[in-house]
Short mmCIF file of C-alpha atoms in Angstrom, two decimals:
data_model
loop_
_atom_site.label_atom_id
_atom_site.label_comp_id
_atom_site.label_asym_id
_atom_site.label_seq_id
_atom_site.Cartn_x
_atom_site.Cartn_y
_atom_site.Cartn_z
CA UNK A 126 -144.03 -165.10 179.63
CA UNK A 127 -146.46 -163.61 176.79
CA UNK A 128 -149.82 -163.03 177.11
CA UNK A 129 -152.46 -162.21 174.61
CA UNK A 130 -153.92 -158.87 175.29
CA UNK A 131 -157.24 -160.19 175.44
CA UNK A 132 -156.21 -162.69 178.98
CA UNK A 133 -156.61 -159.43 180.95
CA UNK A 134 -159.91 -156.84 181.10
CA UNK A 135 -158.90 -153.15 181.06
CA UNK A 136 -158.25 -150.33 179.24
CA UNK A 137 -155.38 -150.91 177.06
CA UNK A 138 -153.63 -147.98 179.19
CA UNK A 139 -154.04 -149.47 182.12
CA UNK A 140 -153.13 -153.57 181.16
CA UNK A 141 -150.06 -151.35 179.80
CA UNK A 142 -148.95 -149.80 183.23
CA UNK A 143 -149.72 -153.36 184.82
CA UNK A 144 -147.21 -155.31 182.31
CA UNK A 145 -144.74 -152.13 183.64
CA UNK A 146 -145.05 -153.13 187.29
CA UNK A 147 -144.71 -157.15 186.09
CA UNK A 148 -142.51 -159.40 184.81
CA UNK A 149 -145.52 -159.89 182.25
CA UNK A 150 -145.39 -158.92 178.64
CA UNK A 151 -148.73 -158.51 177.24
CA UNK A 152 -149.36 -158.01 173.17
CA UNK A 153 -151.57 -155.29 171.73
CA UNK A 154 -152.35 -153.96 168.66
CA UNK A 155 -150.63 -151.17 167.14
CA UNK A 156 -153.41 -148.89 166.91
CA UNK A 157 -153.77 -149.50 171.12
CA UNK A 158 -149.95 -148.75 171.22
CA UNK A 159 -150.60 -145.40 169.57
CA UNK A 160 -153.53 -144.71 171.93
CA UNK A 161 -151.30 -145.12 174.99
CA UNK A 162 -148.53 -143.32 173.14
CA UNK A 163 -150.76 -140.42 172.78
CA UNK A 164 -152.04 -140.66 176.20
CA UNK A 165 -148.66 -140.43 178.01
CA UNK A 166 -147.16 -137.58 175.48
CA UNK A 167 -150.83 -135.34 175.95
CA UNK A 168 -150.54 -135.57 179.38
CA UNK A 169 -146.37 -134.30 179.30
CA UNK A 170 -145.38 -137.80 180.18
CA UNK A 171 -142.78 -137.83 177.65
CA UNK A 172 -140.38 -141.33 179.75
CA UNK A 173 -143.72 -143.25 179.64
CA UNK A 174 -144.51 -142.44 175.55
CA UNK A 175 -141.31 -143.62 174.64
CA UNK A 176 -141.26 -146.78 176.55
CA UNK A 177 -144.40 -147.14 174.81
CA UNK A 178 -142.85 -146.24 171.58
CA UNK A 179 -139.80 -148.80 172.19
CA UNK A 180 -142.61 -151.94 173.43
CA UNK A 181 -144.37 -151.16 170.42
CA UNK A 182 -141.87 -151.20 168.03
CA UNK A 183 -140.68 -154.38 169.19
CA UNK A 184 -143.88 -155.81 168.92
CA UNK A 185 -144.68 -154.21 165.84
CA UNK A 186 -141.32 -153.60 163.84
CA UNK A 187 -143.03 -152.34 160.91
CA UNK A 188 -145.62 -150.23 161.92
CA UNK A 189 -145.22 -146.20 160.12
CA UNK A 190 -147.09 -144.74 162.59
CA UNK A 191 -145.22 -146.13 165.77
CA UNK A 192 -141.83 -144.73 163.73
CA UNK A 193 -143.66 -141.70 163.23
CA UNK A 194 -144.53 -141.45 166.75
CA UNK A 195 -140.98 -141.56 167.39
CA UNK A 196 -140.02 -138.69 165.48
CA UNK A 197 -142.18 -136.80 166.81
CA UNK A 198 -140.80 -137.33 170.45
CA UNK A 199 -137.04 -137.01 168.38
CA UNK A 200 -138.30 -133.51 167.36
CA UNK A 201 -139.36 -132.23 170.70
CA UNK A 202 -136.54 -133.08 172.13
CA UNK A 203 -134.32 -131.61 169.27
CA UNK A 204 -132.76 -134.18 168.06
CA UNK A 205 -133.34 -133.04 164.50
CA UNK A 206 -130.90 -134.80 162.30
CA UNK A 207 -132.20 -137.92 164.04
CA UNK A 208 -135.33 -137.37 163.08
CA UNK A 209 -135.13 -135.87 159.40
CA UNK A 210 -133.01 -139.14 159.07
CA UNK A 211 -135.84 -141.51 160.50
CA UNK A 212 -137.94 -139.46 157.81
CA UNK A 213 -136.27 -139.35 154.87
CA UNK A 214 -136.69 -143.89 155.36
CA UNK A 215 -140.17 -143.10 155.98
CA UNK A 216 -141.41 -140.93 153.09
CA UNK A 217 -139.51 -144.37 150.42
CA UNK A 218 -142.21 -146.60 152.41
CA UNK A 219 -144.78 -144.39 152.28
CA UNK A 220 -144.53 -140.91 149.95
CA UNK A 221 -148.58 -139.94 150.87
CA UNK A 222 -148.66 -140.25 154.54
CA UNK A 223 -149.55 -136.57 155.89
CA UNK A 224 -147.54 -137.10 159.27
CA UNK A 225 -144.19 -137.08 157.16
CA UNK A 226 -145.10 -133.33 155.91
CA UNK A 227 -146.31 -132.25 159.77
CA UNK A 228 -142.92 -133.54 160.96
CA UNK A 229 -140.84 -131.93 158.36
CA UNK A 230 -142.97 -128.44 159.18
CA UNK A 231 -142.09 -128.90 162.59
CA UNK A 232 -138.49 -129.13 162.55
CA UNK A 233 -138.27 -126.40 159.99
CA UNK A 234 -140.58 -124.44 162.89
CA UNK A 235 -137.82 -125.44 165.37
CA UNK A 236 -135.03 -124.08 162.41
CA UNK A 237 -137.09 -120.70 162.34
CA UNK A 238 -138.18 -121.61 158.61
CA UNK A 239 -141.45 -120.53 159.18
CA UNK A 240 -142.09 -120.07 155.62
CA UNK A 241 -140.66 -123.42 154.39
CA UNK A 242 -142.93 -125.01 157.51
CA UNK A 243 -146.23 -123.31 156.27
CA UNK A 244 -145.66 -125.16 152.58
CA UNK A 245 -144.67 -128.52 154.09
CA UNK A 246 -147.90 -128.34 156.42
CA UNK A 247 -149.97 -127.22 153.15
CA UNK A 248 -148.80 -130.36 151.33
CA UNK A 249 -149.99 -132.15 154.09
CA UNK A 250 -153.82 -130.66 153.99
CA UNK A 251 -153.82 -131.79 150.55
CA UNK A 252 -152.84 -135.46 151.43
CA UNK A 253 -155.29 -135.60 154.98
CA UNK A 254 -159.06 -136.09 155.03
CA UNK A 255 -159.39 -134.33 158.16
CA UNK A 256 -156.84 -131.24 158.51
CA UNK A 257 -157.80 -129.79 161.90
CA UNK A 258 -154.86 -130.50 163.40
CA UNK A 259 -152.81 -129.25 159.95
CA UNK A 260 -155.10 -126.22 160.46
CA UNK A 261 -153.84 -125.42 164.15
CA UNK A 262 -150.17 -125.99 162.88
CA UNK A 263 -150.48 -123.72 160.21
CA UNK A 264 -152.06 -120.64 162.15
CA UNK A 265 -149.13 -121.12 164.81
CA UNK A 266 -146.45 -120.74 161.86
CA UNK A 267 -148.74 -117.72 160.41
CA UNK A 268 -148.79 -115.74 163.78
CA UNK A 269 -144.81 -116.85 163.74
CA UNK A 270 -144.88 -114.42 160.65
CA UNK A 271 -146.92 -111.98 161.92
CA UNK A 272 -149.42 -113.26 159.77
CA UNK A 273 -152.22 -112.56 161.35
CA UNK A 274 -155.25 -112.41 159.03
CA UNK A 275 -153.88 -116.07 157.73
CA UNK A 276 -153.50 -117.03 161.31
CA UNK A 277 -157.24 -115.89 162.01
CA UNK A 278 -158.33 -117.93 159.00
CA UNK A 279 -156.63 -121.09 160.12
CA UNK A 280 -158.02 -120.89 163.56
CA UNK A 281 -161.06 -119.75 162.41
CA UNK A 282 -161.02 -123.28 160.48
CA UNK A 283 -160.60 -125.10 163.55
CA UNK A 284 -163.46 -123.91 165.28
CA UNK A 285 -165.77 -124.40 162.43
CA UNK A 286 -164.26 -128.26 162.61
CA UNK A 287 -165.25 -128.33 166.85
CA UNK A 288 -166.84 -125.70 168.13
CA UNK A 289 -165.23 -126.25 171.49
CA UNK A 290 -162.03 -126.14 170.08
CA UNK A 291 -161.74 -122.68 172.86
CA UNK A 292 -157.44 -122.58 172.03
CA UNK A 293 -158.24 -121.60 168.90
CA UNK A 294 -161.15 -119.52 169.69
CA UNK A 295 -158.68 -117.57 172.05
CA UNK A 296 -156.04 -117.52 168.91
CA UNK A 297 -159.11 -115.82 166.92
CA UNK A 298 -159.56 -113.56 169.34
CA UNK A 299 -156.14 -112.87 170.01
CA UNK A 300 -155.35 -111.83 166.01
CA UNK A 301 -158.50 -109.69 166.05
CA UNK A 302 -157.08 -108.15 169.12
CA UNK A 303 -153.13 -107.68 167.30
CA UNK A 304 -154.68 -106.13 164.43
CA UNK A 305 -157.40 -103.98 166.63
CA UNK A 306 -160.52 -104.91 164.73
CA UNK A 307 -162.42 -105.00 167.91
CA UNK A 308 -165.49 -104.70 165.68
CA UNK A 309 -164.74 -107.82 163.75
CA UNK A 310 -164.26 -109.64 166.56
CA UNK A 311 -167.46 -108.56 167.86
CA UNK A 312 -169.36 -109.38 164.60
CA UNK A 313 -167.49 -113.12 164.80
CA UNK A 314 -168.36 -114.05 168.83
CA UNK A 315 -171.77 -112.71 167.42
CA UNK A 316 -172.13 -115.25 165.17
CA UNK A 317 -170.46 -118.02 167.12
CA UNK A 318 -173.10 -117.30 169.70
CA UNK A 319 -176.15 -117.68 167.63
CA UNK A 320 -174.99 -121.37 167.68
CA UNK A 321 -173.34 -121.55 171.13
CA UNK A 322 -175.54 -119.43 173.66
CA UNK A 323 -174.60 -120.63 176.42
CA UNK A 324 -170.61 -120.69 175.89
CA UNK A 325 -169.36 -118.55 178.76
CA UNK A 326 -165.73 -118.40 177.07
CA UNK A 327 -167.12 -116.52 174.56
CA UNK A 328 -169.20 -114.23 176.05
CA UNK A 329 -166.46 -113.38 178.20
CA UNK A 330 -164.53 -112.70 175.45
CA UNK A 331 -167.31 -110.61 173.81
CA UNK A 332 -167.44 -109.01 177.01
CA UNK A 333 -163.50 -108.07 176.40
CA UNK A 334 -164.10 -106.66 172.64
CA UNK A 335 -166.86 -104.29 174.11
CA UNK A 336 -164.46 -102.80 176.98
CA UNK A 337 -162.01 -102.03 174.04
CA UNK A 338 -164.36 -100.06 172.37
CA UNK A 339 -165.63 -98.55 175.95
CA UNK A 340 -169.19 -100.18 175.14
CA UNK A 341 -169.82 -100.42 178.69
CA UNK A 342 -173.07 -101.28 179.15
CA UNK A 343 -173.02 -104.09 176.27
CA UNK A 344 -169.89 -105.08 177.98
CA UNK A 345 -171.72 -105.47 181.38
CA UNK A 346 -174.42 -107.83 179.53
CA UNK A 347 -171.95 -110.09 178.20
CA UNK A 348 -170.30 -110.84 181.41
CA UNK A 349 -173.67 -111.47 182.96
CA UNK A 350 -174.74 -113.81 179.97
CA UNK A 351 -171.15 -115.49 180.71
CA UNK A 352 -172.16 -115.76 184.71
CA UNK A 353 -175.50 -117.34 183.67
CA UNK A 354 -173.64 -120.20 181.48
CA UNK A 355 -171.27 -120.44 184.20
CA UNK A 356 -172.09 -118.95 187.56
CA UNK A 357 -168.55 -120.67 188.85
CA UNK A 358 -166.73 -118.37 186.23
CA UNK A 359 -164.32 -116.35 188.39
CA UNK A 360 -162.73 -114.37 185.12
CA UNK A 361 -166.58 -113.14 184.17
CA UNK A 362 -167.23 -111.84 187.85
CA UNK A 363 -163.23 -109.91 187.90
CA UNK A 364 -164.34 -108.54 184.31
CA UNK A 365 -167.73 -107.23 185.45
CA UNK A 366 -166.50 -105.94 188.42
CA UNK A 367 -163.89 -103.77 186.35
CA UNK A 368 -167.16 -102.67 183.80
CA UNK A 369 -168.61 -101.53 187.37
CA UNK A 370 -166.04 -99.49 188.35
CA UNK A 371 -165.75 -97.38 185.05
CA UNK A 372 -169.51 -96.73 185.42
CA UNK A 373 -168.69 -95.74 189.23
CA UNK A 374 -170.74 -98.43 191.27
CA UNK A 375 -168.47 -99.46 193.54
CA UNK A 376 -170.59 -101.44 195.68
CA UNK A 377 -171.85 -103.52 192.65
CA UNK A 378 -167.95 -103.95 191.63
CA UNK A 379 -167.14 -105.06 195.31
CA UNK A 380 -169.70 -107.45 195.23
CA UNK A 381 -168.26 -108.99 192.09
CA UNK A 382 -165.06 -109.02 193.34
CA UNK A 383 -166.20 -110.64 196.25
CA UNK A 384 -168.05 -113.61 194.77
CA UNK A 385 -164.63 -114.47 193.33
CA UNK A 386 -163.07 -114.96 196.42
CA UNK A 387 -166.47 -117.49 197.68
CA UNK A 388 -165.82 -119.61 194.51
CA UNK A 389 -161.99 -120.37 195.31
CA UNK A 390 -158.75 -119.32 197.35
CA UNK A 391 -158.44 -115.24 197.99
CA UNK A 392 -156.41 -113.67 195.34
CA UNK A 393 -154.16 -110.54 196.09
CA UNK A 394 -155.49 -108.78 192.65
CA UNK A 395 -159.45 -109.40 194.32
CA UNK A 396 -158.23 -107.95 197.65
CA UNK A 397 -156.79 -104.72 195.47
CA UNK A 398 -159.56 -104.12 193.28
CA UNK A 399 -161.89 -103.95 196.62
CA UNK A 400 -159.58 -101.97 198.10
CA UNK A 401 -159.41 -99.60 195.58
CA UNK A 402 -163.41 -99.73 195.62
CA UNK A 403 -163.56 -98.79 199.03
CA UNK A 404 -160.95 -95.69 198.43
CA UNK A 405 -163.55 -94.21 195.93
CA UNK A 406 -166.16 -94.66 198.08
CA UNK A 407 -164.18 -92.72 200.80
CA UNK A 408 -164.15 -96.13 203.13
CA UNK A 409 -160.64 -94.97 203.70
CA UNK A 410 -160.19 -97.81 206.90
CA UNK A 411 -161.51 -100.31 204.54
CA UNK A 412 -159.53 -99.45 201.87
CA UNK A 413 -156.49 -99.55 204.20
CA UNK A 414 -157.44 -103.02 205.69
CA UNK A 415 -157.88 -104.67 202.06
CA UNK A 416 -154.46 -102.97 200.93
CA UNK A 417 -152.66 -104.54 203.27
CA UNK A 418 -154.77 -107.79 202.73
CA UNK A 419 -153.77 -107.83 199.62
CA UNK A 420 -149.73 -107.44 200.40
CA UNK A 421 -150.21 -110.25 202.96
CA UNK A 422 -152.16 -112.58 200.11
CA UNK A 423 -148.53 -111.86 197.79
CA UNK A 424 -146.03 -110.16 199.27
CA UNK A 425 -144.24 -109.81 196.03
CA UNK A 426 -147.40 -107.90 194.05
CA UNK A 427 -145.43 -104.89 193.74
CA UNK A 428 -148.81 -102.84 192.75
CA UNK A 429 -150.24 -103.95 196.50
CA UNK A 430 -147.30 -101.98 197.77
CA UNK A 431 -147.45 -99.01 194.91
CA UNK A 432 -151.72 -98.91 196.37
CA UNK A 433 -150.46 -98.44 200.26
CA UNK A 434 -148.14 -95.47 198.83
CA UNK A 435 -150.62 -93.82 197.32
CA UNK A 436 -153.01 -94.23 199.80
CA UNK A 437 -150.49 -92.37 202.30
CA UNK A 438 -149.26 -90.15 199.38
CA UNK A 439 -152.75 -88.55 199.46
CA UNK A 440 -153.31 -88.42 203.01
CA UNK A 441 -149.87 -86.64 202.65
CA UNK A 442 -148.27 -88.99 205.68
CA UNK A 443 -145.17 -89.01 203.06
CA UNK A 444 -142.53 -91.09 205.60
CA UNK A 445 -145.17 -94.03 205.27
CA UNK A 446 -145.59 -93.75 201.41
CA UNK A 447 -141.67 -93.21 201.54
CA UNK A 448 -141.40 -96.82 203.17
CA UNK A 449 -144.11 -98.41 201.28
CA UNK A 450 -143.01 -97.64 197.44
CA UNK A 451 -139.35 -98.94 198.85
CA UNK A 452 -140.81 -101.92 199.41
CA UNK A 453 -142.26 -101.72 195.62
CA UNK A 454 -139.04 -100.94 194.10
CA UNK A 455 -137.31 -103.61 196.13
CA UNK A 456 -139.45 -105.68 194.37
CA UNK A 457 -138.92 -104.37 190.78
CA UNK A 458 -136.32 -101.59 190.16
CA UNK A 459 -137.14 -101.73 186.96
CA UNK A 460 -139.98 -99.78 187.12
CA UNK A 461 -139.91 -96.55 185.96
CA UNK A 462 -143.29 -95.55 187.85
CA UNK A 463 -142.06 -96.27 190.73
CA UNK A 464 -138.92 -94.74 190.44
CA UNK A 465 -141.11 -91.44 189.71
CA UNK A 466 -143.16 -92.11 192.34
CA UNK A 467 -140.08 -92.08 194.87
CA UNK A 468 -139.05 -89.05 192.85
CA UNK A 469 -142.63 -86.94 194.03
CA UNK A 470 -142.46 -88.09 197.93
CA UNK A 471 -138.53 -86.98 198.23
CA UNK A 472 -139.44 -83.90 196.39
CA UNK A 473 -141.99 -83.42 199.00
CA UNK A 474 -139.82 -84.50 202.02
CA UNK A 475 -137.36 -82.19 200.89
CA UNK A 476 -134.85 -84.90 200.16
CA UNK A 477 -133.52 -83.41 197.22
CA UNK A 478 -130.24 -85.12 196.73
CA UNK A 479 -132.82 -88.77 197.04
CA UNK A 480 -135.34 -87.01 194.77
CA UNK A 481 -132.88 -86.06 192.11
CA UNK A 482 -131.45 -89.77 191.69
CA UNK A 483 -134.99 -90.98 191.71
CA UNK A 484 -135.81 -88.85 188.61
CA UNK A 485 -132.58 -90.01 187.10
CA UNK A 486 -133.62 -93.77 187.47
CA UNK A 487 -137.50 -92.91 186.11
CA UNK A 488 -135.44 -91.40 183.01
CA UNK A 489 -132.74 -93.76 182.73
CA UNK A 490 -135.44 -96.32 182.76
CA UNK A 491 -137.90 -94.54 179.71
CA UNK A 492 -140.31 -92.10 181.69
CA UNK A 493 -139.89 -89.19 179.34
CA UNK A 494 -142.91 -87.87 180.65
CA UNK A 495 -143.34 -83.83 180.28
CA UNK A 496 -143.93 -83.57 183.80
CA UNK A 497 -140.64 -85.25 184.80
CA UNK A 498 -138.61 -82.94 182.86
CA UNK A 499 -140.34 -79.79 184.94
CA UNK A 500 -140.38 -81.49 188.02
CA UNK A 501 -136.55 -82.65 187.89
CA UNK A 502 -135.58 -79.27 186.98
CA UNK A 503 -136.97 -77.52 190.50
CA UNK A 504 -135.55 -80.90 192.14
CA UNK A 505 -132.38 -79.63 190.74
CA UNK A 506 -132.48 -75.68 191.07
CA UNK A 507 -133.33 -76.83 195.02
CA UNK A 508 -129.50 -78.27 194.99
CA UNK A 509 -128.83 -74.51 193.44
CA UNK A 510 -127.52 -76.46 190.30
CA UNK A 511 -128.63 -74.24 187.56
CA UNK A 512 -126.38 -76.22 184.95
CA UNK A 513 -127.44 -79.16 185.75
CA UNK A 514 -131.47 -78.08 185.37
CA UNK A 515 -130.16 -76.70 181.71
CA UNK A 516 -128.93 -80.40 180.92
CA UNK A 517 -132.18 -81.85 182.30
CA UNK A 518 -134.57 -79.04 179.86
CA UNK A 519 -132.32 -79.95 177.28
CA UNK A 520 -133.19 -83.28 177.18
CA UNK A 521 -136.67 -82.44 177.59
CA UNK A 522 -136.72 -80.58 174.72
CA UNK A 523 -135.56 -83.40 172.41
CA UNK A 524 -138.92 -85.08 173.64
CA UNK A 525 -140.95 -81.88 173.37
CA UNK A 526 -139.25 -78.91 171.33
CA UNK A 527 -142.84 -77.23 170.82
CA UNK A 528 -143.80 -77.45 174.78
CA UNK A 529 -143.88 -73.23 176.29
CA UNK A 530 -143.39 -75.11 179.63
CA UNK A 531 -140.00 -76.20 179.30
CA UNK A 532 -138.88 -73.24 177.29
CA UNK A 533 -140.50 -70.87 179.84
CA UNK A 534 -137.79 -73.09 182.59
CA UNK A 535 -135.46 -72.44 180.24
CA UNK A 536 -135.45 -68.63 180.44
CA UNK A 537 -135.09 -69.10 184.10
CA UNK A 538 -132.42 -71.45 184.06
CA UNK A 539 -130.51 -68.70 181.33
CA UNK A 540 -131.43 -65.86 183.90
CA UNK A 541 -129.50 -67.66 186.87
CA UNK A 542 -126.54 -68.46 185.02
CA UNK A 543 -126.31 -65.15 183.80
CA UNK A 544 -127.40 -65.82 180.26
CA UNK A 545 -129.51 -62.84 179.42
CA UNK A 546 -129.43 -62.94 175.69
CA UNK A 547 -130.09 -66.36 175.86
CA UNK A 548 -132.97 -65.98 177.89
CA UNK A 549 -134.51 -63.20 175.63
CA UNK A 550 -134.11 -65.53 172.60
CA UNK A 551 -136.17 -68.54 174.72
CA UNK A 552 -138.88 -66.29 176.68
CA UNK A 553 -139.54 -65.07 172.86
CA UNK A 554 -140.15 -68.51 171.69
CA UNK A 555 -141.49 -69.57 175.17
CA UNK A 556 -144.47 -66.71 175.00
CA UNK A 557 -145.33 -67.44 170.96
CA UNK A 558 -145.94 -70.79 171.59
CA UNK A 559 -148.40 -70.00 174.38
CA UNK A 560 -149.10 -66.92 176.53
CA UNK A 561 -151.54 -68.47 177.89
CA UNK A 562 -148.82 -70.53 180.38
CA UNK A 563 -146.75 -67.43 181.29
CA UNK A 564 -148.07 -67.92 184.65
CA UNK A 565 -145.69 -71.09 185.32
CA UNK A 566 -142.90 -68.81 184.46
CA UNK A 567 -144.31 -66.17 186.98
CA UNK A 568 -144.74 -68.96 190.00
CA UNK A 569 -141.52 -70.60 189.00
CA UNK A 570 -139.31 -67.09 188.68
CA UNK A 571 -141.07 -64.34 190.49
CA UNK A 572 -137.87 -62.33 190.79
CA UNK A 573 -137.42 -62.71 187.02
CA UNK A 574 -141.16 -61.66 186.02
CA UNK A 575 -140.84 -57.62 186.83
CA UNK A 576 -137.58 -56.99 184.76
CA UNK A 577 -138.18 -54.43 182.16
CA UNK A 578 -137.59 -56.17 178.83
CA UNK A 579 -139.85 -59.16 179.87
CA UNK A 580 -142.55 -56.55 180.90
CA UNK A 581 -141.66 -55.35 177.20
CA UNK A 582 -142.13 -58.69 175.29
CA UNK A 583 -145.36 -59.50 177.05
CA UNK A 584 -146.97 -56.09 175.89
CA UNK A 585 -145.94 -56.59 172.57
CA UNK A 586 -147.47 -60.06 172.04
CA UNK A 587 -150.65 -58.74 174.30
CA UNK A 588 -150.64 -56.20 171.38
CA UNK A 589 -150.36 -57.92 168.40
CA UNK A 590 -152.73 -60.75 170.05
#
């Protein structure tokens, strides 16, 4: 049985979702179809929108933009040749409708034709009376390019159009950000402000812009402007709390932190930042108790874990920090830090042999650092392995041919394998460089430092210094 639309009261969405639980078939318009077709496909309800789409073609057999509806559910779920087919009928009935050129952009987006995608969507602006939308498309395909000051300008569009529009105030941002014109940024929230002045997003993101440039102070005032438009704004309380710690009140940060644990569920990265509060302030049992909060909150926050092994590192209990930054690298063994981190406490246990495969990891896994070049090297001259230290300076050297450190090891290494012209030829290079780090070479090789013709060489440059 058919009913007019107008027999039953409601929203069209909801007479819709009756006739689905019925035997019913009501009739409504096409422009109500497209309403609940929108409805069900913003909300990720992709089944509903296309029993929508199928109802209201039957209803309405020729309406464009049902079909074009359709395509658009045919292009997000790939089924491109479907869909350029559906088109191609489309654009004969109707050569001016916008949608047609949005469509074709976006399955030349899905083909990775970015380019041909940004001159279908232009096409389209030319044909539309009101190209927000067309806008938003075409700063997506611009940042697709790594376009960003085109991307900016789109976006930048679709704010002027709705001021809320706070996606494409991020994707501003964000392409200030990429091409680190912090102060541009700053000049643009600015001006957004003197219209908006209560918009917490964007003083929070003014807030950001400031921190970049280490404004602290005007960073601090823009979160607090952000708090006052929004006092429930947990992301403006964690960013002031941060400003607080770089300008060393701890208390003030804690209290941040804090009041964004009051306004919803604990998070592990509030319970570290306190923490890590209290450690300044030398609240060691606090720090300690909000540490291990914070591991209970997520026990997969690898960075709780890496705070508890620090924590012990510097109280030097090194079988705890051994145990905690396992439990970090259980959790991510990709991490070079952590890897280096292992690397310190087995050095300082005295498990070489552990310490040795830890620095291999940190390297193996890009931490060229200077210090992990030295550090491996007496790691590896504690295993009395003098040729594998030379391997390990080597590589060092790639990294940092100019650095008197690692050429200063290097004379040492050449002295233990019995390399004495060698080490001549490096100490010489070693001391130009920098006399002023001979001492390394004197804590790292005393029984190398008194031999005659390295007495010799240091006079000379002492003279001609």
């Amino acid at each position: 049985m058919a009913l007019d639309s107008n027999e039953r009261p409601g929203q069209p969405i909801t007479k819709f979702e009756s006739m689905l639980k019925t035997d019913d078939v009501y009739f409504f318009d096409a422009e109500d179809f497209e309403d609940i077709i929108h409805h069900y496909l913003n909300n990720g309800k992709v089944a509903l929108g296309k029993k929508a789409i199928k109802i209201g073609l039957q209803q309405h057999p020729d309406s464009i933009e049902l079909k074009l509806l359709d395509v658009e559910v045919m292009v997000f779920e790939n089924h491109l040749e479907v869909a350029e087919r559906m088109l191609d009928e489309l654009q004969l009935l109707d050569s001016t409708n916008e949608e047609i050129y949005i469509q074709r952009a976006n399955i030349y987006s899905k083909k990775d034709n970015h380019e041909a995608a940004v001159i279908l969507l232009h096409k389209a602006l030319e044909l539309s009376d009101d190209g927000f939308d067309i806008h938003a498309l075409l700063g997506m395909e611009y940042l697709f390019m790594d376009n960003f000051q085109l991307a900016k300008e789109n976006f930048m569009m679709c704010v002027s159009f709705d001021q809320e529009d706070y996606s494409s105030l991020y994707n501003v941002i964000y392409c200030f950000e990429f091409m680190e014109d912090y102060d541009g940024a700053i000049y643009y929230l600015n001006d957004y402000l003197e219209k908006n002045p209560y918009c917490e997003v964007a003083w929070h993101q003014l807030g950001k812009q400031y921190m970049a440039k280490k404004m602290l102070n005007e960073a601090l005032a823009s979160f607090d402007f952000a708090i006052i438009s929004d006092d429930t704004f947990i992301g403006a309380y964690f960013e002031k709390g941060k400003v607080l710690e770089k300008l060393r009140r701890y208390n003030e940060a804690i209290e941040n932190y804090e009041a964004t644990i009051t306004i919803e569920d604990p998070t592990s990265h509030a319970y570290l930042r306190i923490g890590k509060c209290h450690e300044k302030l030398h609240n060691d049992d606090l720090a300690k108790h909000f540490f291990y909060h914070t591991v209970h909150e997520d026990p997969l926050l690898d960075k709780g874990w890496l705070a508890i092994t620090d924590f012990y590192y510097r109280k030097k209990d090194y079988k705890k920090a051994l145990y905690y930054i396992n439990k970090a690298i259980n959790i991510d063994e990709e991490n070079s830090v952590y890897w280096k981190k292992s690397a310190k406490i087995n050095k300082a246990l005295e498990n070489y042999d552990e310490a040795d495969f830890a620095y291999k990891q940190a390297v193996d896994l890009g931490n060229f650092e200077l210090e992990t070049w030295l550090s491996w090297t007496e790691v590896v001259l504690q295993l009395d392995d003098a040729e594998s230290a030379f391997q390990i300076l080597q590589q060092g050297l790639e990294f940092y041919p100019e650095e008197a450190k690692l050429w200063y090891a290097v004379t040492g290494v050449h002295l233990l394998l019995k390399k004495t012209a060698k080490a001549k030829i490096s100490f010489s290079k070693a001391i130009k460089l920098d006399l002023d780090t001979l001492s390394t070479f004197k804590a790292k090789f005393p029984q190398f430092y008194p031999l005659g013709w390295i007495q010799d060489i240091i006079s000379e440059i002492k003279r001609a210094s």
